[in-house]
Amino acid sequence: MRYFRTLGATAFATATGLALLSTVFTGSATAEPVSADSATTPGLYAPTALVLTVGQGEHRGTATIVRAVTLACSPTPSGTHPAPVEACRELTEAKGDFTRLGTDAGSRHRPCTREWEPVTVTGDGVWQGKRVRWTATYGNGCELRAATGEGTVFAF
């Protein structure tokens, strides 16, 4: 019985994928006039879609996730992130490198208490067509904010 269920799910996924690919390569059924501006805009773009999490704990595998959002930056900023436009702008400025977040801000040197309440943050998904899997652990929330330049990427 399990074989048929798996086969059915695989067949559905394959059919759905083929339908999406045919739409991408053949376009939609409705015809639209082409303007000079749209003629120079590429039809395909490198996808950017991320899942961002904030968890309590020292390690990615054992941290308790307390908040999670989605963030898509291509073709337009969207997702469940409360400030997708700003978060996408910050990630674009950092060239998709989470370790470069807030490097232009002076808040990296902000004083924080020495309390040990570890916060583990993750960023998983696709950034401009390339697979991303990033994690970092900070001593507390203040250190997280200081390290990311008081930015909006993990401010949710």
Tab-separated table of C-alpha atoms in Angstrom:
chain	number	residue	atom	x	y	z
A	1	MET	CA	0.000	0.000	0.000
A	2	ARG	CA	2.829	2.388	0.829
A	3	TYR	CA	4.347	1.869	-2.627
A	4	PHE	CA	1.194	3.131	-4.352
A	5	ARG	CA	0.911	6.153	-2.058
A	6	THR	CA	4.532	7.132	-2.765
A	7	LEU	CA	4.099	6.523	-6.467
A	8	GLY	CA	0.957	8.674	-6.497
A	9	ALA	CA	2.738	11.541	-4.754
A	10	THR	CA	5.674	11.231	-7.151
A	11	ALA	CA	3.390	11.216	-10.175
A	12	PHE	CA	1.538	14.273	-8.855
A	13	ALA	CA	4.807	16.135	-8.203
A	14	THR	CA	6.105	15.227	-11.663
A	15	ALA	CA	2.895	16.362	-13.362
A	16	THR	CA	2.871	19.604	-11.375
A	17	GLY	CA	6.540	20.261	-12.197
A	18	LEU	CA	5.961	19.629	-15.896
A	19	ALA	CA	2.962	21.953	-15.895
A	20	LEU	CA	5.027	24.701	-14.248
A	21	LEU	CA	7.905	24.202	-16.671
A	22	SER	CA	5.601	24.335	-19.672
A	23	THR	CA	4.138	27.598	-18.368
A	24	VAL	CA	7.614	29.069	-17.878
A	25	PHE	CA	8.877	28.085	-21.315
A	26	THR	CA	5.736	28.637	-23.354
A	27	GLY	CA	4.235	31.581	-21.459
A	28	SER	CA	0.638	32.001	-20.497
A	29	ALA	CA	-2.307	31.437	-22.777
A	30	THR	CA	-3.162	35.143	-22.903
A	31	ALA	CA	-1.250	37.426	-25.237
A	32	GLU	CA	-0.057	40.801	-24.022
A	33	PRO	CA	1.421	43.616	-26.074
A	34	VAL	CA	5.187	43.983	-25.716
A	35	SER	CA	6.469	47.455	-24.899
A	36	ALA	CA	10.018	48.663	-25.435
A	37	ASP	CA	10.656	48.475	-21.671
A	38	SER	CA	9.382	44.915	-21.262
A	39	ALA	CA	11.337	43.705	-24.276
A	40	THR	CA	14.609	44.347	-22.422
A	41	THR	CA	13.434	42.770	-19.138
A	42	PRO	CA	14.432	39.114	-18.874
A	43	GLY	CA	11.555	36.665	-18.581
A	44	LEU	CA	13.392	34.432	-16.148
A	45	TYR	CA	15.065	35.571	-12.963
A	46	ALA	CA	17.236	33.923	-10.364
A	47	PRO	CA	14.893	32.937	-7.522
A	48	THR	CA	15.415	34.128	-3.972
A	49	ALA	CA	13.318	32.471	-1.282
A	50	LEU	CA	14.448	31.949	2.294
A	51	VAL	CA	13.168	30.594	5.590
A	52	LEU	CA	14.617	32.522	8.528
A	53	THR	CA	14.419	31.234	12.099
A	54	VAL	CA	15.339	32.441	15.571
A	55	GLY	CA	15.732	29.773	18.235
A	56	GLN	CA	16.715	29.436	21.881
A	57	GLY	CA	19.681	27.132	22.328
A	58	GLU	CA	23.307	26.590	21.451
A	59	HIS	CA	23.046	24.376	18.367
A	60	ARG	CA	20.961	24.379	15.224
A	61	GLY	CA	19.734	20.824	15.744
A	62	THR	CA	18.717	21.253	19.378
A	63	ALA	CA	17.567	24.897	19.530
A	64	THR	CA	13.873	25.507	20.185
A	65	ILE	CA	12.517	27.588	17.315
A	66	VAL	CA	10.658	30.566	18.770
A	67	ARG	CA	10.095	32.544	15.563
A	68	ALA	CA	10.208	31.721	11.847
A	69	VAL	CA	9.347	33.663	8.688
A	70	THR	CA	9.597	33.317	4.936
A	71	LEU	CA	11.307	35.918	2.775
A	72	ALA	CA	11.220	36.053	-1.011
A	73	CYS	CA	13.184	38.794	-2.775
A	74	SER	CA	12.658	37.941	-6.449
A	75	PRO	CA	10.828	39.140	-8.443
A	76	THR	CA	9.455	41.406	-5.678
A	77	PRO	CA	9.975	41.363	-1.891
A	78	SER	CA	7.299	39.322	-0.131
A	79	GLY	CA	6.714	36.610	2.443
A	80	THR	CA	5.651	36.489	6.070
A	81	HIS	CA	8.591	38.666	7.147
A	82	PRO	CA	7.180	41.899	8.675
A	83	ALA	CA	9.525	44.118	6.598
A	84	PRO	CA	10.383	42.218	3.398
A	85	VAL	CA	11.502	45.266	1.388
A	86	GLU	CA	14.049	46.353	3.998
A	87	ALA	CA	15.242	42.794	4.703
A	88	CYS	CA	15.773	42.114	0.984
A	89	ARG	CA	17.626	45.415	0.615
A	90	GLU	CA	19.959	44.513	3.503
A	91	LEU	CA	20.626	41.043	2.103
A	92	THR	CA	21.265	42.498	-1.360
A	93	GLU	CA	23.759	44.984	0.101
A	94	ALA	CA	25.464	42.046	1.851
A	95	LYS	CA	25.437	40.110	-1.463
A	96	GLY	CA	23.390	37.365	0.213
A	97	ASP	CA	26.144	36.711	2.770
A	98	PHE	CA	24.570	36.646	6.225
A	99	THR	CA	27.976	37.210	7.848
A	100	ARG	CA	28.202	40.596	6.107
A	101	LEU	CA	24.920	41.909	7.521
A	102	GLY	CA	25.436	45.234	9.253
A	103	THR	CA	29.098	45.638	8.310
A	104	ASP	CA	28.494	49.278	7.369
A	105	ALA	CA	26.713	50.061	10.644
A	106	GLY	CA	28.489	51.201	13.798
A	107	SER	CA	26.262	49.054	16.006
A	108	ARG	CA	28.604	46.062	15.746
A	109	HIS	CA	30.495	47.608	18.654
A	110	ARG	CA	27.423	48.125	20.805
A	111	PRO	CA	27.876	47.061	24.437
A	112	CYS	CA	25.922	43.979	25.502
A	113	THR	CA	25.588	42.202	28.819
A	114	ARG	CA	27.494	38.981	29.387
A	115	GLU	CA	24.433	36.855	30.190
A	116	TRP	CA	24.396	33.448	28.494
A	117	GLU	CA	21.018	32.939	26.848
A	118	PRO	CA	22.134	31.538	23.494
A	119	VAL	CA	20.199	32.499	20.398
A	120	THR	CA	20.655	30.457	17.215
A	121	VAL	CA	19.531	31.978	13.919
A	122	THR	CA	19.294	30.246	10.554
A	123	GLY	CA	18.791	31.202	6.938
A	124	ASP	CA	17.884	28.373	4.561
A	125	GLY	CA	16.709	28.387	0.973
A	126	VAL	CA	17.864	29.910	-2.298
A	127	TRP	CA	19.627	33.240	-2.815
A	128	GLN	CA	19.752	34.367	-6.460
A	129	GLY	CA	19.539	30.783	-7.668
A	130	LYS	CA	22.165	29.353	-5.283
A	131	ARG	CA	21.419	27.079	-2.327
A	132	VAL	CA	21.971	28.720	1.072
A	133	ARG	CA	22.244	27.030	4.465
A	134	TRP	CA	23.565	29.353	7.179
A	135	THR	CA	23.483	29.298	10.964
A	136	ALA	CA	25.038	31.341	13.759
A	137	THR	CA	24.769	31.291	17.526
A	138	TYR	CA	25.035	34.418	19.679
A	139	GLY	CA	25.309	34.692	23.462
A	140	ASN	CA	22.006	36.581	23.715
A	141	GLY	CA	19.572	38.714	21.718
A	142	CYS	CA	21.656	41.863	22.184
A	143	GLU	CA	24.660	40.183	20.571
A	144	LEU	CA	22.457	39.066	17.663
A	145	ARG	CA	21.246	42.639	17.075
A	146	ALA	CA	24.781	44.011	17.357
A	147	ALA	CA	26.211	41.424	14.949
A	148	THR	CA	23.533	42.081	12.326
A	149	GLY	CA	23.860	45.859	12.550
A	150	GLU	CA	20.454	46.440	14.168
A	151	GLY	CA	19.003	45.449	10.799
A	152	THR	CA	15.633	44.005	9.877
A	153	VAL	CA	16.627	40.581	8.506
A	154	PHE	CA	16.273	38.872	11.919
A	155	ALA	CA	13.996	41.513	13.488
A	156	PHE	CA	10.767	39.517	13.532
